[in-house]
Every structure is written in structure tokens, then in C-alpha cells.
Amino acid sequence: MADILQIRRPASGTEAELAITEATIRATELRQFDISGEPLATFDPGFMNTAVCHSAITYIDGDAGVLEYRGYPIAELAEHSTYLEVAYLLLNGELPNAAQLTQWEQQVTEHRTLPDKLKTVLAGFPYDAHPMTILMASVAAFYSFYPDARNFDDPEARDLNITRLIAKMPTLAAFAYRKAKARPYVNPDDSYGYCHNFLAMLFKQAERRYVADPRLIRAMEVLFILHADHEQNCSTNAVRSVASSGNDLYTCASAGIGALHGPLHGGANEAVLKMLREIRTVDRVPEFIEGVKAGKVRMMGFGHRVYKNYDPRAKIIKKSVEDVFEVTGVNPLLEVAKELERYGLEDEYFVKRRLYPNVDFYSGLIYEALGFPPEMFTVLFAIPRTSGWAAQYQEFITDPEQKIARPKQIYTGSRTRSYVPMEERD
Ligand code: ACO
């Protein structure tokens, strides 16, 4: 028997049966209820309980703390994969075999350089421009260099532009970083892998050949894997929404970068570090917690719209913190973070609201230990999330169910008034 939801409106005596499929009802079916001349709709700011697409990319069970890419648990991918292998998985649905991976790595390596004219654009930014602003503007500018990105219905053109964007993001990020430091740019080196090359473009100085500690390269791979996708989050929703009006990947990714820049989303790890610096020492943690409970401040890096359990990514990052500190030495703020976490896991305020550490709680400490300034932290999120955005973009473009994004509103303003001439206004 088909699963249905019966709805009755006593005020008008109307009744309807709505089909339940995949634990959802179709919101448009509610329109059959006429409420004083208005079709019935749902009100859902922030999409708290509204599915906007079918997706086969990332699965999350927030109550159980489960995250899977294409069915593979995140912990297994973080243990065994490289970031590019995971990017391939997100885009193609299957892990690559050895030949496919080599070919994909070569394709990405080929597209790492930036167009020369874009370097002139980069030079025009103020010396203290936030690197996320540079990233957002430059990714949008890519469309003027690669206008074939509008041929997104052609799989070949789509693949080429996805590869270009994934390949160029680290180069763009490294150039933005070195510009802020007034250091000359370091061009990509084809002999390095994706993460090693990124570290070289960032940190190479006068040495003939930059060689990063393999443990740091691995930590970078793991961080990139953990941040690669997270189903319909704020920035992915921005990407899909901008794609819905028929946009190229670059314009959509630029919107995603803008969404990610906010402190409630990708900017949270920068905010965590600021918070840890303000608390400074373990003995000041109880006072800070009192402030959180009084609603004066939020505990950054805690809480999540979807996870009502320990964020599985936070567990993996906590382990990476230790690996990185083995190489770089321990950051004393780690003790402050651990004490905050201890309170967070025990105190009734957090327990009742099911607030747990999220991916950002420990990642800032790693980034700082690797030598990144806080304003680069969100950039380090945007680089790997590009593969997720690209996979979601591709899924959107090829999904016949999708339409231009156009939510409804409940209008609360004035209605039909006569124009008031200037001299008659208060
Ligand atoms: N510190 C203190 N209290 C919090 C926190 C927090 N970090 N997060 C939520 N709460 C409280 C709220 O005050 C609210 O309490 P109330 O019921 O007494 O009013 C309750 O928990 C529910 O919070 P909402 O804001 O309604 O939850 P929502 O799902 O909308 O927000 C969010 C999720 C934005 C992530 C929130 O938890 C937050 O601001 N966290 C801090 C910022 C952060 O770490 N963001 C990174 C998220 S992960 C990512 O984007 C990669």
C-alpha cells in the first residue's frame, strides 16, 4: 500500500492525501489547500526541514556521527586515500584504478598554472586584502579566461573546466598568501604531488628545492579529504542556487567561496583560534564557559546544523593535531582547546543542546602549526571543497528535476499606497 499523509482542515472541511515518498511530501502538493485565497505553503527559514535535491554524493547521519563519500566512510578515506583520489571519487562515483588515478593526477598537474593576465589582476588588490576576497574575485574572473565553461551541457567542456578549477585553486591560494607577505610568487612544480606542490608554492624561499616533511604532507592530504564535501551545506547551496540560473562553474564556485567566508560556516576555524587566543590559559576557561551559557558569546567550533553527535571529521583532525605537533612542536593553545572540549562534553548547557566539537574546532591549531596566518584558514577549506562543489554542480546540471531556485516569502510590508510627493513627507 502506498504510504500517504492525510491532512484535514476543519475550518473549511477540506481534506487531502499527500503521497509520502523517501520520507518526504512534495511541498507543491500542499497548494491544493486554499487558505483565504492563498495556496498553503511551508515556512522554513534556513531550510531546517526541506530537501532541495536528490543527491548520490555524500551521506550524513548527524545523530550517529556518520559521514560517507559515495558510500565510503570518511575515516577509511582519510586513512588510505589521497585528496585527488577522493576528488575523483566525488566526481565520478567510484574510486579510480591505478591507471585512472595516474591520468587524473597528470591532467590536474597540467592545469596548475594561472593565466598571466590574472597575475596582473592579483597585483591590483590592496596589500592587506583578505585572501578569501582575492580567491572569490579571481575564481569569478576565470570565466573571462575560459568562457567555454558556459558549455556545461557538453561533458567534455564540463570536465575540462572542473579539472582547471581543482588544479588552479592551490596556485591561486598560494599567490594570494605570498602577495600578502610581499614575497615573489612561486610557480607550480610538476614534479610534486598536489599537496606537496601547494606547500612549496606557499613556503619555498631561497632553497634550490623545497622539501616538506612527509608527515606534514600527509596531514594536508587528510585535512583536504575531510573538507572535500559535506552535502547541502550553506556554500554548496549557494553553488547550486547560482547554477540554477544557468551559470558556469567559476561563477558558482565564486558564490560558494563567498558563502564559505562567513564565520558561521568556513570562517569558524579562524574564529576558534581568535577565541582560544582571547581565553589564553586553561584557568580562564570556566569564566569563558559562563559567558557562553549566559548567551554573551558562542563557543566557536562547537555545534552543527546536522551533527548532533561528535563530528566524525573532528575526531580525525584531533589525531592529526598530534602528528603535526610531533614535527612542529606543541602549541600551548591545545591545552585550552582540550579543556574547552572537556567542559563542552560534560556541561549540561552543551549536552542538552547536543553541541559537540565540529570540524573547525581543532583544524585552526593545525593550520597555525603549519605556519598559516588565520586569514588563510578559510582558504584552506575552499581549496578542497572545490571538488565537492564541482561534483554537486555536475549533479545539479545533469538533474532533470532541478529548476531555477526561487523560494517563496510571506510578505509583511505595506500594500498599495499612493505616492507621497517630497514636500508632504515627514
Ligand atoms: N555555542 C553556544 N551555544 C550554541 C552554539 C555554540 N557554538 N551553537 C548553538 N548554540 C545554542 C544556541 O544558542 C541555541 O540555544 P537556545 O536553544 O537556547 O536558543 C541552540 O544551541 C541551537 O542553536 P542554533 O543556532 O539554532 O543552531 P543552528 O543549527 O542554527 O546553528 C551553527 C548551527 C551555526 C553551526 C551553530 O552551532 C554555531 O553558531 N556554531 C559556532 C560556529 C561554528 O563552529 N560554525 C562551524 C560549523 S561547521 C562548518 O560550517 C564547517
Coordinates of C-alpha atoms in Angstrom, one line a residue, residues 41-378:
A41 CA 2.9 26.6 1.7
T42 CA 5.6 25.8 4.1
F43 CA 7.7 28.3 6.1
D44 CA 11.3 27.1 6.6
P45 CA 14.0 29.8 7.0
G46 CA 17.4 28.2 6.7
F47 CA 16.0 25.0 5.1
M48 CA 15.7 23.4 8.5
N49 CA 13.5 20.6 7.2
T50 CA 13.4 20.9 3.4
A51 CA 15.1 18.7 0.9
V52 CA 16.0 20.5 -2.3
C53 CA 17.5 17.8 -4.4
H54 CA 18.3 14.1 -4.8
S55 CA 22.0 13.5 -4.4
A56 CA 24.2 10.5 -4.5
I57 CA 27.5 12.2 -3.4
T58 CA 27.7 12.5 0.3
Y59 CA 25.7 10.8 3.1
I60 CA 25.5 12.1 6.6
D61 CA 23.7 10.7 9.6
G62 CA 24.0 13.6 12.1
D63 CA 22.6 11.7 15.0
A64 CA 25.0 8.8 14.7
G65 CA 28.0 11.0 13.6
V66 CA 28.4 9.2 10.2
L67 CA 29.9 10.8 7.1
E68 CA 30.4 8.9 3.8
Y69 CA 31.5 10.0 0.4
R70 CA 29.9 7.8 -2.3
G71 CA 29.3 5.2 0.4
Y72 CA 32.9 5.1 1.7
P73 CA 33.3 6.1 5.4
I74 CA 35.3 9.2 5.9
A75 CA 37.7 7.6 8.3
E76 CA 38.7 4.9 5.8
L77 CA 39.2 7.5 3.1
A78 CA 41.3 9.7 5.4
E79 CA 43.4 6.7 6.4
H80 CA 44.1 5.3 2.9
S81 CA 43.4 7.9 0.2
T82 CA 45.0 11.0 -1.2
Y83 CA 42.9 14.1 -1.8
L84 CA 43.0 13.8 -5.6
E85 CA 41.8 10.2 -5.3
V86 CA 38.8 11.4 -3.2
A87 CA 38.1 14.2 -5.6
Y88 CA 37.9 11.6 -8.4
L89 CA 35.6 9.6 -6.3
L90 CA 33.3 12.5 -5.6
L91 CA 33.2 13.5 -9.3
N92 CA 32.9 10.0 -10.8
G93 CA 31.1 8.0 -8.2
E94 CA 33.9 5.3 -8.0
L95 CA 37.4 5.1 -6.7
P96 CA 39.9 5.3 -9.6
N97 CA 42.0 2.3 -10.5
A98 CA 45.8 2.9 -10.8
A99 CA 45.7 4.0 -14.4
Q100 CA 42.7 6.3 -13.9
L101 CA 44.4 7.9 -10.9
T102 CA 47.7 8.5 -12.8
Q103 CA 45.8 10.0 -15.7
W104 CA 43.7 12.3 -13.4
E105 CA 46.8 13.4 -11.5
Q106 CA 48.5 14.2 -14.8
Q107 CA 45.5 16.2 -16.0
V108 CA 45.4 18.2 -12.8
T109 CA 49.1 18.8 -12.9
E110 CA 48.9 20.2 -16.5
H111 CA 46.4 22.8 -15.5
R112 CA 48.0 24.2 -12.3
T113 CA 49.4 27.5 -13.8
L114 CA 47.4 30.7 -13.7
P115 CA 46.7 32.9 -16.8
D116 CA 49.4 35.6 -17.0
K117 CA 46.8 38.4 -17.1
L118 CA 45.2 37.1 -13.9
K119 CA 48.5 37.8 -12.1
T120 CA 48.0 41.5 -13.1
V121 CA 44.6 41.4 -11.5
L122 CA 46.1 39.9 -8.4
A123 CA 48.7 42.7 -8.2
G124 CA 45.9 45.2 -8.1
F125 CA 44.5 44.1 -4.7
P126 CA 45.4 46.2 -1.6
Y127 CA 48.4 44.7 0.2
D128 CA 46.1 43.7 3.2
A129 CA 43.2 42.3 1.1
H130 CA 41.7 39.2 2.8
P131 CA 42.8 36.1 0.7
M132 CA 39.2 34.9 0.5
T133 CA 38.3 38.1 -1.3
I134 CA 41.1 37.6 -3.7
L135 CA 40.1 34.0 -4.2
M136 CA 36.4 34.9 -4.7
A137 CA 37.2 37.6 -7.3
S138 CA 39.8 35.6 -9.1
V139 CA 37.7 32.4 -9.4
A140 CA 34.9 34.6 -10.8
A141 CA 37.4 36.1 -13.2
F142 CA 38.4 32.6 -14.5
Y143 CA 35.2 32.7 -16.6
S144 CA 36.6 35.6 -18.7
F145 CA 39.6 33.4 -19.4
Y146 CA 37.6 30.2 -20.0
P147 CA 34.2 31.2 -21.5
D148 CA 33.7 27.6 -22.7
A149 CA 32.6 26.9 -19.1
R150 CA 29.2 28.0 -20.2
N151 CA 29.0 24.9 -22.4
F152 CA 28.2 22.9 -19.3
D153 CA 25.9 20.6 -21.2
D154 CA 28.9 19.3 -23.1
P155 CA 30.5 16.7 -20.7
E156 CA 34.0 17.3 -22.3
A157 CA 33.9 21.1 -21.6
R158 CA 32.4 20.5 -18.2
D159 CA 35.2 18.0 -17.2
L160 CA 37.9 20.3 -18.6
N161 CA 36.7 23.3 -16.5
I162 CA 36.3 21.1 -13.4
T163 CA 39.9 20.0 -13.8
R164 CA 41.1 23.5 -14.4
L165 CA 39.4 24.8 -11.3
I166 CA 40.6 22.0 -9.0
A167 CA 44.1 22.4 -10.4
K168 CA 44.3 26.2 -10.1
M169 CA 42.9 26.6 -6.6
P170 CA 46.1 25.9 -4.7
T171 CA 48.1 28.1 -7.0
L172 CA 45.6 31.0 -6.6
A173 CA 45.6 30.5 -2.8
A174 CA 49.4 30.4 -2.6
F175 CA 49.7 33.5 -4.8
A176 CA 47.2 35.4 -2.5
Y177 CA 49.3 34.3 0.5
R178 CA 52.6 35.4 -0.9
K179 CA 51.2 38.7 -2.1
A180 CA 50.1 39.5 1.4
K181 CA 53.7 38.6 2.6
A182 CA 55.2 40.7 -0.3
R183 CA 57.1 37.6 -1.4
P184 CA 57.6 36.7 -5.0
Y185 CA 55.2 34.1 -6.4
V186 CA 56.5 30.5 -6.7
N187 CA 55.2 28.8 -9.8
P188 CA 53.8 25.2 -9.6
D189 CA 56.4 22.4 -9.8
D190 CA 55.2 19.4 -11.9
S191 CA 57.5 17.0 -10.0
Y192 CA 55.4 17.4 -6.8
G193 CA 52.1 15.9 -5.9
Y194 CA 49.0 18.2 -5.2
C195 CA 49.7 18.9 -1.5
H196 CA 53.5 19.0 -1.7
N197 CA 53.3 21.4 -4.5
F198 CA 50.9 23.6 -2.6
L199 CA 53.2 23.7 0.4
A200 CA 56.2 24.5 -1.9
M201 CA 54.3 27.4 -3.6
L202 CA 53.5 28.8 -0.1
F203 CA 56.7 28.3 1.8
K204 CA 59.6 28.0 -0.6
Q205 CA 62.3 30.5 0.0
A206 CA 65.9 30.6 -1.3
E207 CA 66.5 26.9 -1.2
R208 CA 67.0 25.1 -4.6
R209 CA 64.4 22.5 -3.9
Y210 CA 61.7 22.8 -1.2
V211 CA 61.2 19.5 0.6
A212 CA 58.3 19.2 3.1
D213 CA 58.2 16.7 5.9
P214 CA 56.1 13.7 4.7
R215 CA 54.0 13.9 7.9
L216 CA 53.0 17.4 7.1
I217 CA 52.1 16.5 3.5
R218 CA 50.0 13.6 4.9
A219 CA 48.3 16.0 7.4
M220 CA 47.5 18.3 4.5
E221 CA 46.0 15.4 2.4
V222 CA 43.9 14.3 5.4
L223 CA 42.6 17.9 6.0
F224 CA 41.8 18.2 2.3
I225 CA 39.9 14.9 2.3
L226 CA 37.9 15.8 5.4
H227 CA 36.8 19.1 3.8
A228 CA 36.1 17.9 0.3
D229 CA 32.3 17.7 0.5
H230 CA 29.5 17.9 3.1
E231 CA 26.2 17.5 1.2
Q232 CA 23.8 20.5 1.2
N233 CA 25.7 23.0 3.4
C234 CA 25.5 26.8 3.1
S235 CA 28.2 27.1 0.4
T236 CA 27.0 24.1 -1.6
N237 CA 23.5 25.5 -1.6
A238 CA 25.0 28.8 -2.9
V239 CA 26.7 26.9 -5.7
R240 CA 23.6 25.1 -6.6
S241 CA 21.4 28.2 -6.3
V242 CA 23.7 30.2 -8.6
A243 CA 23.9 27.2 -11.0
S244 CA 20.1 27.2 -11.2
S245 CA 20.1 30.3 -13.4
G246 CA 22.4 28.6 -15.9
N247 CA 25.8 29.7 -14.7
D248 CA 29.3 28.5 -15.4
L249 CA 31.2 26.6 -12.7
Y250 CA 33.5 29.6 -12.0
T251 CA 30.7 32.0 -11.2
C252 CA 29.1 29.3 -9.0
A253 CA 32.3 28.4 -7.2
S254 CA 32.9 32.1 -6.5
A255 CA 29.4 32.3 -4.8
G256 CA 30.4 29.2 -2.8
I257 CA 33.6 30.9 -1.7
G258 CA 31.6 33.9 -0.6
A259 CA 29.2 31.7 1.5
L260 CA 32.2 29.9 3.0
H261 CA 33.8 33.1 4.1
G262 CA 31.2 33.7 6.8
P263 CA 32.1 32.9 10.4
L264 CA 29.2 30.6 10.9
H265 CA 30.5 28.4 8.1
G266 CA 34.1 28.2 6.8
G267 CA 35.2 31.2 8.8
A268 CA 34.7 29.3 12.1
N269 CA 38.2 27.9 12.4
E270 CA 39.6 31.4 12.2
A271 CA 37.1 32.4 14.9
V272 CA 38.1 29.4 17.0
L273 CA 41.7 30.5 17.1
K274 CA 40.7 34.0 17.9
M275 CA 38.6 32.6 20.8
L276 CA 41.5 30.4 22.1
R277 CA 43.9 33.4 22.0
E278 CA 41.4 35.5 23.9
I279 CA 41.0 32.8 26.6
R280 CA 44.8 32.3 26.6
T281 CA 45.1 30.0 29.6
V282 CA 43.3 26.9 30.9
D283 CA 42.4 28.7 34.2
R284 CA 40.3 31.2 32.3
V285 CA 38.1 28.5 30.6
P286 CA 35.4 28.4 33.3
E287 CA 34.8 32.1 33.1
F288 CA 34.5 31.8 29.3
I289 CA 32.0 29.0 29.6
E290 CA 29.9 31.1 31.9
G291 CA 29.8 33.8 29.2
V292 CA 28.7 31.2 26.6
K293 CA 25.9 29.9 28.9
A294 CA 24.8 33.5 29.6
G295 CA 24.4 33.9 25.8
K296 CA 27.2 36.6 25.6
V297 CA 29.4 34.6 23.2
R298 CA 29.3 31.4 21.2
M299 CA 31.8 28.6 21.6
M300 CA 33.2 28.7 18.1
G301 CA 33.9 25.2 16.6
F302 CA 31.1 23.7 18.6
G303 CA 27.6 22.8 17.3
H304 CA 26.4 21.9 13.9
R305 CA 23.2 22.1 12.0
V306 CA 23.4 18.4 11.1
Y307 CA 25.6 16.7 13.6
K308 CA 24.0 16.2 17.0
N309 CA 26.9 13.9 17.9
Y310 CA 30.7 14.2 17.7
D311 CA 31.6 15.4 14.1
P312 CA 33.5 12.4 12.7
R313 CA 35.9 14.8 11.0
A314 CA 36.8 16.4 14.3
K315 CA 37.9 13.0 15.7
I316 CA 40.2 12.5 12.8
I317 CA 41.6 16.1 13.0
K318 CA 42.3 15.7 16.7
K319 CA 44.6 12.8 15.8
S320 CA 46.3 14.8 13.0
V321 CA 47.0 17.6 15.5
E322 CA 49.2 15.2 17.4
D323 CA 51.0 14.1 14.3
V324 CA 51.6 17.7 13.2
F325 CA 52.8 18.8 16.6
E326 CA 55.4 16.0 16.5
V327 CA 57.0 17.9 13.7
T328 CA 56.3 21.5 14.6
G329 CA 56.3 21.4 18.4
V330 CA 53.2 21.7 20.6
N331 CA 51.0 24.9 20.5
P332 CA 50.1 25.7 24.2
L333 CA 46.6 26.7 23.0
L334 CA 46.0 22.9 22.5
E335 CA 45.5 22.6 26.3
V336 CA 42.9 25.4 26.3
A337 CA 41.1 23.7 23.4
K338 CA 41.1 20.3 25.3
E339 CA 39.8 22.0 28.4
L340 CA 37.0 23.7 26.5
E341 CA 36.1 20.4 24.9
R342 CA 36.0 18.7 28.3
Y343 CA 33.5 21.3 29.5
G344 CA 31.6 21.1 26.3
L345 CA 31.1 17.3 26.6
E346 CA 30.2 17.4 30.3
D347 CA 28.3 20.7 30.9
E348 CA 24.5 20.4 30.8
Y349 CA 24.2 23.5 28.6
F350 CA 26.0 21.8 25.7
V351 CA 24.8 18.2 26.5
K352 CA 21.1 19.4 26.4
R353 CA 21.6 21.1 23.1
R354 CA 23.7 18.3 21.7
L355 CA 26.6 20.6 20.9
Y356 CA 29.8 18.8 20.1
P357 CA 33.1 19.8 18.5
N358 CA 32.9 20.3 14.8
V359 CA 35.5 20.1 12.1
D360 CA 36.7 23.6 12.8
F361 CA 37.5 23.1 16.5
Y362 CA 41.0 21.7 16.0
S363 CA 41.8 22.5 12.4
G364 CA 42.9 26.1 13.2
L365 CA 45.5 24.7 15.6
I366 CA 47.0 22.5 12.8
Y367 CA 46.9 25.3 10.3
E368 CA 48.7 27.6 12.7
A369 CA 51.3 25.0 13.4
L370 CA 51.9 24.6 9.7
G371 CA 52.7 28.3 9.5
F372 CA 49.4 29.7 8.1
P373 CA 48.1 33.0 9.4
P374 CA 44.4 32.9 10.5
E375 CA 43.1 34.7 7.4
M376 CA 44.3 31.7 5.3
F377 CA 42.3 29.2 7.2
T378 CA 39.1 29.5 5.2

